[in-house]
């Protein structure tokens, strides 16, 4: 089963740089917007995970820029869960120009689990996330 | 006695908007940079205040824009402490273009004291801040 | 006739500071979100104005913070056009917590008209904006 | 010959998230700070390149996070030029905690050359960049 969610992005004036295009650093924020939309659909928002006793800091992020976005453009971020055997959460992102349908960027992120009280890195998959995987048919 | 501090600001590429000038919202960050530089000089950084048991959220901010800044410009933010009888911290800011010396913007901010544990608003000046005022001759 | 528009704001994780509340500088961005939503409803977006030959830089902004917003909160920004006789555009903003209905912040902004080619300040109201005022019954 | 530059980063209050650590997206900005410091030392700032007739948009960025930074921390970003035979500019970044010397993050970026008037992708290395390579002994 494939777990994905799409979210709308409206490019703000203050996100475009002197060249008139969205500054590349803002895409990391778009990815987080996508991840949160995914989390809302599948019960995996930061707040949900926090309630289970964990924080999930990003330990790796990457982005390939294919086309540019301009102020006023509408984009769609598609967030796809990629299952791994490790105690990690991996997502892949595809950013589309909503008008043309063209791919604007592709990216990925990796998160780990820390105990929210002690900040200890979890080397095995936390029980709540095993349950989550079962619930959504990825285990 | 007048308490002021000057801090350098280098305008980043990612702070300029499609018109090539610094987006107006970033000035609030420049003011905070100025406030922290002031705090470093006079022992009033957020971290110092936190150690005394308080947080000092901003409850009012304003900015008048006189001229624009462009990517690559160097600016100077001058932060001036304005004493008040109330349990508040007031600052005024003057932002200069470092090359021309012209005033770019003027602004102000007001902060209140909250107990860091209970978030209770302090209606009287906290003892540590009375001491601070005495130390710097503003009481 | 009163011209207003309401827009939804979803508080992002990356907008909250170490105290867990939205950093005060982000409200300026929320106001711009409100202004753009207003512009979309009434034909007064930056892009619309640009087509008429003008840019409208913000020359004054202020914000009074009443309550805090936290990551995950939903807010509503209400943007109200305030007519003035001068060659300026004035807006007032009220930010509400969408769940409680409480006022979170109030603010205002003032913009002027510059010729987009020469950056010359317009001392009289541009014809397109006179038309706009007539169209919406504020003249 | 190895071309590198080090720049100081002061972690701002507004860059830390509700967990008290710098939000991961801000590292992309730190990398740009490093790239600009490198550009200042070696004559390769955006403004320099623009004068030669090109813009150099980022087409790929990645970051591996090893440790976290907190508000008040001082960091050092080391930017290293990595020569390639293609019409591209590649940098690698190492972010250190200035106090402990520990590596906080590693990253890289890739930029391409566009004609600044036509936005045409340059498939061969622009003459000015060949000269730059010769000047700095990387060709």
XYZ file of C-alpha atoms in Angstrom:
556
model
C 0.000 0.000 0.000
C 1.274 3.399 -0.910
C 0.856 6.230 1.557
C 0.813 9.695 0.032
C -0.838 13.048 0.563
C -1.020 16.205 -1.518
C -1.089 19.722 -0.105
C -1.474 23.105 -1.745
C 1.242 25.727 -1.519
C 0.639 29.369 -2.388
C 3.910 31.111 -3.164
C 4.184 34.247 -1.055
C 5.679 37.526 -2.170
C 8.143 37.352 0.700
C 9.393 33.934 -0.414
C 10.677 35.169 -3.772
C 14.187 36.556 -4.079
C 15.631 39.436 -6.126
C 15.600 37.183 -9.200
C 11.822 36.910 -8.774
C 11.916 33.209 -7.971
C 11.358 31.375 -4.724
C 14.570 31.280 -2.722
C 15.760 27.661 -2.648
C 15.834 27.455 1.142
C 12.067 27.848 1.362
C 11.512 24.464 -0.265
C 12.539 22.827 3.000
C 9.553 24.592 4.536
C 7.288 23.391 1.735
C 8.454 19.853 2.454
C 7.593 20.319 6.122
C 4.175 21.611 5.075
C 3.777 18.437 3.036
C 4.940 16.247 5.912
C 2.455 17.863 8.266
C -0.390 17.436 5.769
C 0.623 13.792 5.477
C 0.713 13.561 9.269
C -2.762 15.025 9.522
C -4.138 12.429 7.134
C -2.335 9.455 8.669
C -2.075 10.476 12.324
C 1.633 11.207 12.268
C 1.950 14.901 13.020
C 4.738 16.128 15.298
C 2.099 16.608 17.986
C 0.829 13.027 17.612
C 4.333 11.613 17.899
C 5.078 13.870 20.858
C 2.084 12.438 22.674
C 3.629 8.983 22.289
C 6.746 10.258 23.987
C 9.052 10.998 21.086
C 10.469 13.808 19.026
C 11.522 13.122 15.453
C 14.296 15.511 14.400
C 15.284 15.608 10.750
C 18.745 14.115 10.283
C 18.982 14.374 6.521
C 17.303 16.469 3.891
C 17.965 16.920 0.194
C 16.348 18.744 -2.681
C 16.809 18.704 -6.448
C 15.482 21.811 -8.170
C 14.126 21.268 -11.677
C 12.185 24.458 -12.384
C 11.550 27.699 -10.564
C 8.458 29.023 -8.818
C 7.447 32.668 -8.868
C 5.421 34.840 -6.532
C 1.747 34.104 -7.147
C 2.338 30.594 -8.438
C 0.402 27.764 -6.904
C 2.262 24.575 -6.184
C 1.364 21.123 -4.930
C 3.621 19.155 -2.635
C 3.147 15.406 -2.739
C 4.560 13.583 0.260
C 5.224 9.861 0.043
C 6.111 7.587 2.950
C 9.024 5.272 2.178
C 9.210 2.345 4.547
C 12.573 1.312 5.971
C 13.559 -1.482 8.343
C 15.499 0.940 10.536
C 14.151 3.077 13.393
C 13.691 5.986 11.017
C 10.978 7.824 9.117
C 11.685 8.497 5.480
C 9.687 10.692 3.135
C 10.034 11.617 -0.494
C 8.574 14.829 -1.864
C 7.549 15.902 -5.323
C 6.699 19.542 -5.842
C 4.503 20.362 -8.838
C 3.530 23.620 -10.469
C -0.242 23.471 -10.004
C -0.982 25.261 -13.285
C 1.304 23.362 -15.652
C 1.588 20.094 -13.773
C 5.342 20.190 -14.298
C 7.672 18.883 -11.622
C 9.382 21.771 -9.879
C 11.505 19.856 -7.375
C 12.096 16.483 -5.798
C 13.399 15.890 -2.329
C 13.647 13.565 0.613
C 14.010 13.644 4.353
C 15.004 11.231 7.076
C 13.978 11.491 10.726
C 15.014 9.553 13.823
C 13.216 8.960 17.104
C 14.417 10.561 20.326
C 12.891 9.983 23.741
C 11.257 13.333 24.413
C 12.460 13.486 28.017
C 16.018 12.232 27.704
C 16.705 12.947 24.026
C 18.069 9.410 23.750
C 18.268 8.087 20.209
C 15.991 5.075 19.741
C 17.821 2.232 18.025
C 14.701 0.105 17.622
C 11.357 1.126 16.217
C 9.134 2.533 18.994
C 6.016 0.413 19.729
C 3.628 3.186 18.633
C 5.300 3.335 15.240
C 5.128 -0.460 14.827
C 1.407 -0.102 15.483
C 1.201 2.744 12.995
C 2.884 0.627 10.337
C 0.465 -2.244 10.982
C -2.504 0.079 10.884
C -1.508 1.388 7.469
C -0.393 -1.948 6.059
C 3.268 -1.158 5.627
C 4.490 -3.858 8.020
C 22.796 58.140 31.285
C 21.935 56.896 27.856
C 22.186 53.193 27.139
C 22.728 52.308 23.495
C 24.537 49.752 21.405
C 25.293 49.482 17.712
C 25.417 46.256 15.760
C 26.323 45.477 12.166
C 23.819 43.923 9.795
C 24.836 42.368 6.492
C 21.857 42.190 4.150
C 21.523 38.640 2.860
C 20.468 37.681 -0.635
C 17.566 35.699 0.809
C 16.243 38.745 2.676
C 15.605 40.758 -0.485
C 12.308 40.444 -2.314
C 11.428 40.447 -6.030
C 11.761 44.247 -6.032
C 15.386 43.782 -4.984
C 14.886 45.388 -1.593
C 14.784 43.872 1.858
C 11.298 42.580 2.616
C 9.844 44.785 5.337
C 9.164 41.917 7.725
C 12.875 41.200 8.117
C 13.407 44.490 9.943
C 11.748 42.960 13.001
C 14.600 40.450 12.959
C 17.163 43.223 12.618
C 15.634 44.866 15.681
C 15.947 41.617 17.599
C 19.572 41.392 16.489
C 20.033 44.904 17.864
C 18.272 44.026 21.105
C 20.473 40.988 21.606
C 23.635 43.014 20.916
C 22.395 45.525 23.485
C 21.697 42.656 25.863
C 25.188 41.287 25.400
C 26.716 44.649 26.282
C 24.470 45.358 29.255
C 23.711 41.864 30.564
C 20.141 41.746 29.348
C 20.025 38.960 26.804
C 17.017 36.632 26.743
C 19.230 33.989 28.336
C 20.246 36.348 31.172
C 16.652 37.250 31.910
C 15.638 33.604 31.744
C 18.197 32.774 34.424
C 16.465 35.287 36.702
C 13.207 33.406 36.200
C 11.456 35.453 33.535
C 10.606 35.496 29.893
C 10.064 38.827 28.168
C 7.690 38.449 25.221
C 7.297 41.356 22.844
C 3.824 42.898 23.229
C 4.191 45.742 20.775
C 6.418 46.438 17.822
C 6.382 49.167 15.203
C 8.562 50.234 12.314
C 8.688 53.287 10.059
C 10.508 52.674 6.802
C 12.363 55.676 5.380
C 14.611 54.171 2.733
C 15.231 50.723 1.340
C 18.103 48.305 1.785
C 19.391 46.056 -0.977
C 21.182 42.748 -1.033
C 24.854 43.378 -0.239
C 24.195 46.582 1.714
C 25.643 46.904 5.159
C 23.445 48.407 7.827
C 23.860 49.425 11.437
C 21.131 48.950 13.989
C 21.317 51.270 16.983
C 19.314 50.087 19.980
C 18.406 52.548 22.693
C 16.902 51.682 26.063
C 13.958 53.916 27.000
C 13.182 53.821 30.693
C 9.572 53.562 31.828
C 8.001 53.441 35.291
C 5.959 50.378 34.338
C 7.002 46.728 34.532
C 8.076 46.825 30.908
C 11.166 47.010 28.743
C 11.087 49.553 25.966
C 13.601 49.934 23.159
C 13.888 52.294 20.235
C 15.784 51.338 17.118
C 17.418 53.356 14.383
C 18.621 51.510 11.338
C 21.328 53.235 9.251
C 22.793 52.488 5.861
C 26.415 51.912 6.851
C 27.803 53.369 3.614
C 25.768 56.570 3.389
C 24.936 57.072 7.047
C 21.323 57.733 6.065
C 18.520 56.576 8.310
C 16.781 53.571 6.776
C 14.150 52.922 9.429
C 13.055 53.744 12.942
C 11.185 51.455 15.250
C 10.307 50.528 18.782
C 9.368 47.528 20.862
C 7.794 46.910 24.226
C 8.244 43.769 26.308
C 6.611 42.552 29.498
C 7.814 40.153 32.180
C 6.262 36.723 32.610
C 7.186 34.239 35.303
C 8.959 31.559 33.285
C 7.236 28.699 35.106
C 3.675 29.978 35.365
C 3.626 32.520 32.511
C 2.038 34.985 34.962
C 2.307 38.608 33.900
C 4.368 40.625 36.386
C 2.608 43.838 37.341
C 5.568 45.194 39.281
C 9.166 45.444 38.165
C 11.040 42.222 39.018
C 13.829 42.678 41.603
C 16.566 41.695 39.161
C 15.454 44.433 36.789
C 15.385 47.020 39.574
C 18.969 46.006 40.261
C 19.789 46.246 36.584
C 18.383 49.758 36.426
C 20.452 50.792 39.474
C 23.560 49.239 38.033
C 23.211 51.247 34.842
C 22.074 54.454 36.482
C 18.573 54.602 35.021
C 16.797 54.434 38.385
C -19.174 50.337 2.836
C -16.711 48.284 4.783
C -14.151 46.253 2.909
C -12.785 43.268 4.800
C -11.591 39.753 4.151
C -10.769 36.829 6.393
C -8.050 34.279 5.751
C -7.023 31.141 7.572
C -3.576 30.768 9.073
C -2.180 27.410 10.158
C 0.640 27.903 12.638
C 3.676 25.969 11.462
C 6.111 24.131 13.687
C 8.949 26.243 12.311
C 7.177 29.463 13.274
C 7.202 28.707 17.002
C 10.172 29.706 19.122
C 11.903 27.973 22.052
C 9.098 29.196 24.335
C 6.679 27.199 22.185
C 4.864 30.269 20.901
C 4.906 31.912 17.505
C 7.866 34.273 17.235
C 6.497 37.821 17.100
C 8.174 38.671 13.812
C 6.072 36.117 11.934
C 2.915 38.159 12.512
C 4.118 40.611 9.874
C 3.966 37.681 7.459
C 0.462 36.785 8.644
C -0.583 40.373 7.957
C 0.831 40.111 4.447
C -1.093 36.861 3.997
C -4.206 38.761 5.047
C -3.441 41.649 2.708
C -2.981 39.290 -0.208
C -6.257 37.491 0.575
C -7.925 40.898 0.683
C -6.252 41.770 -2.620
C -7.486 38.571 -4.193
C -11.075 39.367 -3.205
C -10.975 43.030 -4.199
C -8.490 43.019 -7.085
C -5.674 44.651 -5.198
C -2.906 42.090 -5.071
C 0.703 43.201 -5.564
C 0.532 41.673 -9.039
C -2.623 43.652 -9.905
C -1.064 46.907 -8.762
C 2.144 46.104 -10.612
C 0.186 45.717 -13.842
C -1.072 49.273 -13.368
C 2.516 50.459 -13.167
C 3.104 50.771 -9.450
C 4.753 49.096 -6.547
C 3.371 49.649 -3.064
C 6.121 49.285 -0.452
C 5.135 49.187 3.192
C 6.271 52.374 4.950
C 4.837 51.665 8.370
C 3.795 48.582 10.239
C 2.777 48.005 13.829
C 1.492 45.127 15.903
C 0.018 44.786 19.380
C 0.235 41.283 20.779
C -2.594 40.271 23.112
C -2.268 36.514 23.377
C 0.101 33.917 22.036
C -0.297 31.312 19.320
C 1.220 27.856 19.513
C 2.300 25.320 16.920
C -0.796 23.579 15.612
C -3.130 26.461 16.412
C -5.405 27.753 13.702
C -5.777 31.497 13.408
C -7.851 33.861 11.312
C -6.506 37.132 10.031
C -9.132 39.764 9.267
C -7.913 42.544 7.002
C -9.822 45.815 6.875
C -9.263 48.591 4.357
C -9.115 52.032 5.993
C -9.680 54.830 3.520
C -7.458 57.901 3.657
C -7.399 61.069 1.577
C -3.673 60.705 0.980
C -1.937 58.729 -1.751
C -1.582 55.780 0.584
C -3.113 52.396 1.297
C -3.927 51.682 4.897
C -4.991 48.358 6.376
C -5.895 47.240 9.861
C -5.543 43.632 10.919
C -7.165 41.585 13.645
C -5.770 38.158 14.313
C -8.084 35.675 16.037
C -7.509 32.276 17.559
C -9.838 30.210 15.377
C -10.760 27.807 18.186
C -11.526 30.259 20.990
C -12.424 33.307 18.933
C -10.169 35.410 21.146
C -8.202 38.276 19.685
C -4.549 37.353 19.438
C -3.164 40.544 17.924
C -4.072 43.801 16.256
C -1.976 45.642 13.737
C -1.860 48.096 10.906
C 0.167 48.888 7.825
C 0.613 51.829 5.509
C 1.793 51.611 1.926
C 2.734 54.265 -0.628
C 2.730 54.198 -4.421
C 5.970 54.211 -6.389
C 6.221 54.323 -10.171
C 7.476 50.843 -10.930
C 10.030 52.045 -13.488
C 11.452 55.129 -11.775
C 10.605 54.354 -8.139
C 9.244 57.894 -7.878
C 6.927 58.454 -4.930
C 3.425 59.341 -6.092
C 2.099 62.373 -4.234
C -1.391 62.087 -5.688
C -3.605 59.033 -5.835
C -2.917 57.055 -9.037
C -5.877 56.955 -11.478
C -6.276 53.182 -11.179
C -6.670 53.506 -7.420
C -9.267 56.294 -7.784
C -11.149 53.879 -10.008
C -10.720 51.132 -7.472
C -12.133 53.339 -4.726
C -15.132 54.233 -6.913
C -15.716 50.616 -7.806
C -15.861 49.618 -4.145
C -17.795 52.638 -2.974
C -15.143 54.172 -0.760
C -14.879 57.403 -2.735
C 45.146 24.047 -3.980
C 42.253 23.911 -1.614
C 39.864 26.826 -1.515
C 37.999 27.232 1.757
C 36.652 29.962 3.983
C 35.274 29.986 7.501
C 32.497 32.257 8.713
C 30.950 32.787 12.130
C 27.293 32.098 12.768
C 25.490 33.373 15.853
C 22.361 31.316 16.476
C 19.409 33.667 16.846
C 16.529 33.192 19.235
C 14.122 33.234 16.304
C 15.962 30.376 14.582
C 15.289 27.883 17.378
C 12.118 25.829 17.381
C 9.835 24.662 20.202
C 12.334 21.902 21.004
C 14.886 24.634 21.698
C 17.103 23.656 18.787
C 17.715 25.369 15.474
C 15.034 24.392 12.993
C 16.680 22.242 10.320
C 15.607 24.482 7.446
C 17.761 27.352 8.694
C 20.936 25.414 7.918
C 20.363 26.124 4.230
C 20.673 29.792 5.153
C 23.856 29.123 7.114
C 25.268 27.423 4.022
C 24.401 30.478 1.947
C 26.119 32.643 4.556
C 29.166 30.424 4.157
C 28.999 30.595 0.381
C 28.837 34.380 0.457
C 31.784 34.585 2.864
C 33.674 32.314 0.476
C 32.601 34.540 -2.409
C 33.837 37.615 -0.615
C 37.276 36.083 -0.103
C 37.613 34.667 -3.610
C 35.615 37.169 -5.688
C 32.671 34.898 -6.313
C 29.722 36.566 -4.626
C 26.335 36.559 -6.367
C 26.933 40.224 -7.167
C 30.309 39.488 -8.760
C 28.873 36.738 -10.916
C 25.935 38.936 -11.855
C 28.347 41.577 -13.154
C 29.782 38.963 -15.508
C 26.290 38.387 -16.876
C 25.159 35.281 -15.040
C 22.946 34.121 -12.243
C 23.805 30.907 -10.433
C 20.669 29.271 -9.044
C 21.064 26.354 -6.667
C 19.918 23.133 -8.351
C 20.733 20.729 -5.560
C 21.238 21.021 -1.847
C 21.637 18.432 0.874
C 22.348 18.419 4.564
C 23.234 15.725 7.110
C 22.536 16.744 10.678
C 24.893 15.282 13.284
C 24.221 17.368 16.385
C 21.897 20.190 17.295
C 22.517 23.881 17.823
C 20.716 25.945 20.450
C 19.861 29.593 20.766
C 22.990 31.445 21.882
C 25.392 28.884 20.421
C 28.136 30.079 18.150
C 28.844 28.046 15.068
C 31.401 28.116 12.289
C 30.525 27.263 8.724
C 33.427 26.085 6.599
C 32.796 26.305 2.864
C 34.948 24.291 0.499
C 35.017 24.646 -3.287
C 34.888 21.288 -5.093
C 36.032 21.521 -8.670
C 34.060 19.738 -11.377
C 34.573 19.485 -15.120
C 30.957 20.475 -15.764
C 29.514 23.984 -16.065
C 28.589 23.927 -12.398
C 29.710 25.280 -9.050
C 29.908 22.784 -6.243
C 30.462 23.526 -2.571
C 30.719 21.355 0.498
C 29.933 22.721 3.932
C 30.946 21.662 7.410
C 29.200 23.318 10.312
C 31.037 23.247 13.660
C 29.969 24.129 17.165
C 32.431 26.940 17.884
C 32.714 26.073 21.574
C 33.212 22.321 21.378
C 34.671 22.048 17.894
C 32.276 19.186 17.191
C 30.786 18.785 13.735
C 27.139 19.820 13.757
C 26.262 19.202 10.121
C 27.672 18.489 6.695
C 26.149 19.554 3.450
C 26.666 20.333 -0.193
C 25.210 22.469 -2.937
C 25.367 22.571 -6.713
C 24.734 25.650 -8.836
C 24.421 26.148 -12.570
C 24.996 29.198 -14.753
C 22.131 31.001 -16.421
C 22.472 33.954 -18.756
C 21.078 36.775 -16.625
C 19.060 38.278 -19.496
C 17.649 35.196 -21.154
C 17.832 32.682 -18.271
C 19.419 30.231 -20.721
C 21.272 27.378 -19.075
C 24.980 27.473 -19.914
C 26.219 24.077 -21.030
C 29.855 25.126 -21.120
C 31.850 26.912 -18.445
C 31.526 30.690 -18.862
C 34.816 32.452 -19.748
C 34.843 34.457 -16.516
C 34.689 31.243 -14.506
C 37.492 29.656 -16.506
C 39.535 32.725 -15.626
C 38.502 32.403 -12.007
C 39.641 28.787 -11.938
C 43.000 29.737 -13.460
C 43.425 32.580 -11.013
C 42.923 30.271 -8.069
C 44.882 27.361 -9.479
C 42.031 24.891 -9.809
C 42.305 24.537 -13.577
